Short mmCIF file of C-alpha atoms in Angstrom, two decimals:
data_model
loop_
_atom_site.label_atom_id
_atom_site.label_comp_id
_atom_site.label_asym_id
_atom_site.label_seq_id
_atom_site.Cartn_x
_atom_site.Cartn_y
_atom_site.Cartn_z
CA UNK A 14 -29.81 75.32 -4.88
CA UNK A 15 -33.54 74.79 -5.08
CA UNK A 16 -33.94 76.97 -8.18
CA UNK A 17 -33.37 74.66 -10.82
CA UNK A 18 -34.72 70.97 -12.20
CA UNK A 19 -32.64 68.93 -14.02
CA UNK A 20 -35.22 66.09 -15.66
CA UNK A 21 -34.08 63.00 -17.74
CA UNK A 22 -35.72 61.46 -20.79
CA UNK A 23 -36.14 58.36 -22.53
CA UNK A 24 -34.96 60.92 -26.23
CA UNK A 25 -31.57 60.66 -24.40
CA UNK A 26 -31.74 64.32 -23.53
CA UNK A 27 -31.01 66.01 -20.04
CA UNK A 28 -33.07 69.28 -19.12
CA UNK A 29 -32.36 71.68 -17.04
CA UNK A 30 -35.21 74.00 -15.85
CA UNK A 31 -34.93 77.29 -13.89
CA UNK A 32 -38.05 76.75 -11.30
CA UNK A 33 -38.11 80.41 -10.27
CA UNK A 34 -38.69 81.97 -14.06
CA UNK A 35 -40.67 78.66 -15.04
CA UNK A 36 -38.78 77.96 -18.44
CA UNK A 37 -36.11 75.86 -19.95
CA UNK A 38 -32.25 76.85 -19.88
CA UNK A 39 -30.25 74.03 -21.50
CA UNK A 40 -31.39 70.94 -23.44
CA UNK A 41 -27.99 68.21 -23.20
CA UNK A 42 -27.35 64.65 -24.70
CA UNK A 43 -24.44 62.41 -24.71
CA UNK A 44 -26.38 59.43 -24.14
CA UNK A 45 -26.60 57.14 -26.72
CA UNK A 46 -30.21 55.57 -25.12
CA UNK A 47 -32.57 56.67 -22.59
CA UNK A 48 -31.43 58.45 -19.66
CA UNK A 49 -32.60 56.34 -17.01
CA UNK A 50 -31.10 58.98 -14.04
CA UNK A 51 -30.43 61.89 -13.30
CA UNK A 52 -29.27 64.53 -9.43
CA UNK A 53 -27.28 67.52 -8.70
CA UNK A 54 -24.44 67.05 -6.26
CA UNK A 55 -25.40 69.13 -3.04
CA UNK A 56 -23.73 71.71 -3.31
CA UNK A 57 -25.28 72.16 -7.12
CA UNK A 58 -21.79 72.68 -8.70
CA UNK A 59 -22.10 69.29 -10.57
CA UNK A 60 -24.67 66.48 -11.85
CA UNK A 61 -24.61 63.11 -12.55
CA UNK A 62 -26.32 61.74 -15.46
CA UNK A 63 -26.78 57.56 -15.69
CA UNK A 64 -28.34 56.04 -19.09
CA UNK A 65 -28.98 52.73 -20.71
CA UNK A 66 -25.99 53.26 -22.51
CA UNK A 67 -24.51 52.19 -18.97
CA UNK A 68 -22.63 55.13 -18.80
CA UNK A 69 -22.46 57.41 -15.70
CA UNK A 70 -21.27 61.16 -16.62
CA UNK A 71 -20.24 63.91 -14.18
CA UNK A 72 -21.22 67.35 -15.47
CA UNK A 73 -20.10 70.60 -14.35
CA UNK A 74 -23.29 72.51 -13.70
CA UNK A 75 -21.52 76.44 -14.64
CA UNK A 76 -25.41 77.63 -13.51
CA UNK A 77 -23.95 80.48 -11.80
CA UNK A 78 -21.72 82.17 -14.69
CA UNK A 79 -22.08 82.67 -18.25
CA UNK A 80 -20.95 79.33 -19.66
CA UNK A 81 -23.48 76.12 -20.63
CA UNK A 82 -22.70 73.19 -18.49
CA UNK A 83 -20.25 70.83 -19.45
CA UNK A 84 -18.63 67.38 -19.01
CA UNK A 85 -16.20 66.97 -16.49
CA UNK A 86 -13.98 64.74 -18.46
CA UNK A 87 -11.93 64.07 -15.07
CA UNK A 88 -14.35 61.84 -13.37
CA UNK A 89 -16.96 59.33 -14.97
CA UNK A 90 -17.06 57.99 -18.32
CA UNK A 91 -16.42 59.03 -21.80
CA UNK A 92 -19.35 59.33 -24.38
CA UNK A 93 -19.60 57.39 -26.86
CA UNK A 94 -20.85 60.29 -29.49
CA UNK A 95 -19.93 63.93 -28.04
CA UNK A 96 -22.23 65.77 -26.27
CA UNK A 97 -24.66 68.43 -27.49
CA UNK A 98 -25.57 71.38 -25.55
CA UNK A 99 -29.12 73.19 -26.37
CA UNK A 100 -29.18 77.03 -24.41
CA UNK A 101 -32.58 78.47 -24.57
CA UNK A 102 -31.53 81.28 -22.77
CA UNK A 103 -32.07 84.51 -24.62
CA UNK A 104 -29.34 87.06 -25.15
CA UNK A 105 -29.14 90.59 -24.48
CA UNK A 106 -30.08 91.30 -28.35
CA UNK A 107 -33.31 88.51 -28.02
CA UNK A 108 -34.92 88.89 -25.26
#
C-alpha cells in the first residue's frame, strides 16, 4: 500500500512500521535464526518472511482491520517454535 515497512532482523524478529504516523505496529517471530528476508505481496494482503532457519512463511497481513497479522498456515512452512506477535498499537483506554 505504500504506508507501511515491514523490516527483518538478524534477533529473528519481523517489524512492521506504519510510514505515515512514523512508529512501530507489530513486532513478530517464528524464526528460529535470523531473518534473512522479508516483502509484502502486491496487493499488501500478505508477506513472506524467509530465515536461516530455511523456512519460508506466508503471513496474512490483517493491516486493514482490527486483528494482528497472522500465519497463513495454508501455504508455506510450519514453525518450528510458534509464533509471537508484539502490537504496539495503543488502545482506546492508552493512547
Amino acid at each position: 500500500s505504500g504506508y507501511y515497512l515491514l523490516s527483518s532482523s538478524k534477533d529473528a524478529s519481523l517489524k512492521i512500521w506504519d510510514l505515515r504516523e512514523g512508529r512501530l505496529l507489530f513486532t513478530l517471530q517464528s524464526h528460529a535464526g535470523p531473518v534473512n528476508a522479508a516483502e509484502f505481496s502486491t496487493d499488501g494482503n500478505f508477506f513472506a518472511s524467509g530465515g536461516a532457519d530455511e523456512l519460508v512463511m506466508i503471513w496474512k497481513s490483517n493491516l486493514y482491520g482490527v486483528n494482528a497479522p497472522a500465519i497463513d498456515w495454508s501455504m508455506g512452512d510450519r514453525p518450528r517454535t510458534p509464533a509471537t506477535i508484539t502490537s504496539n498499537v495503543p488502545t482506546s483506554n492508552n493512547p
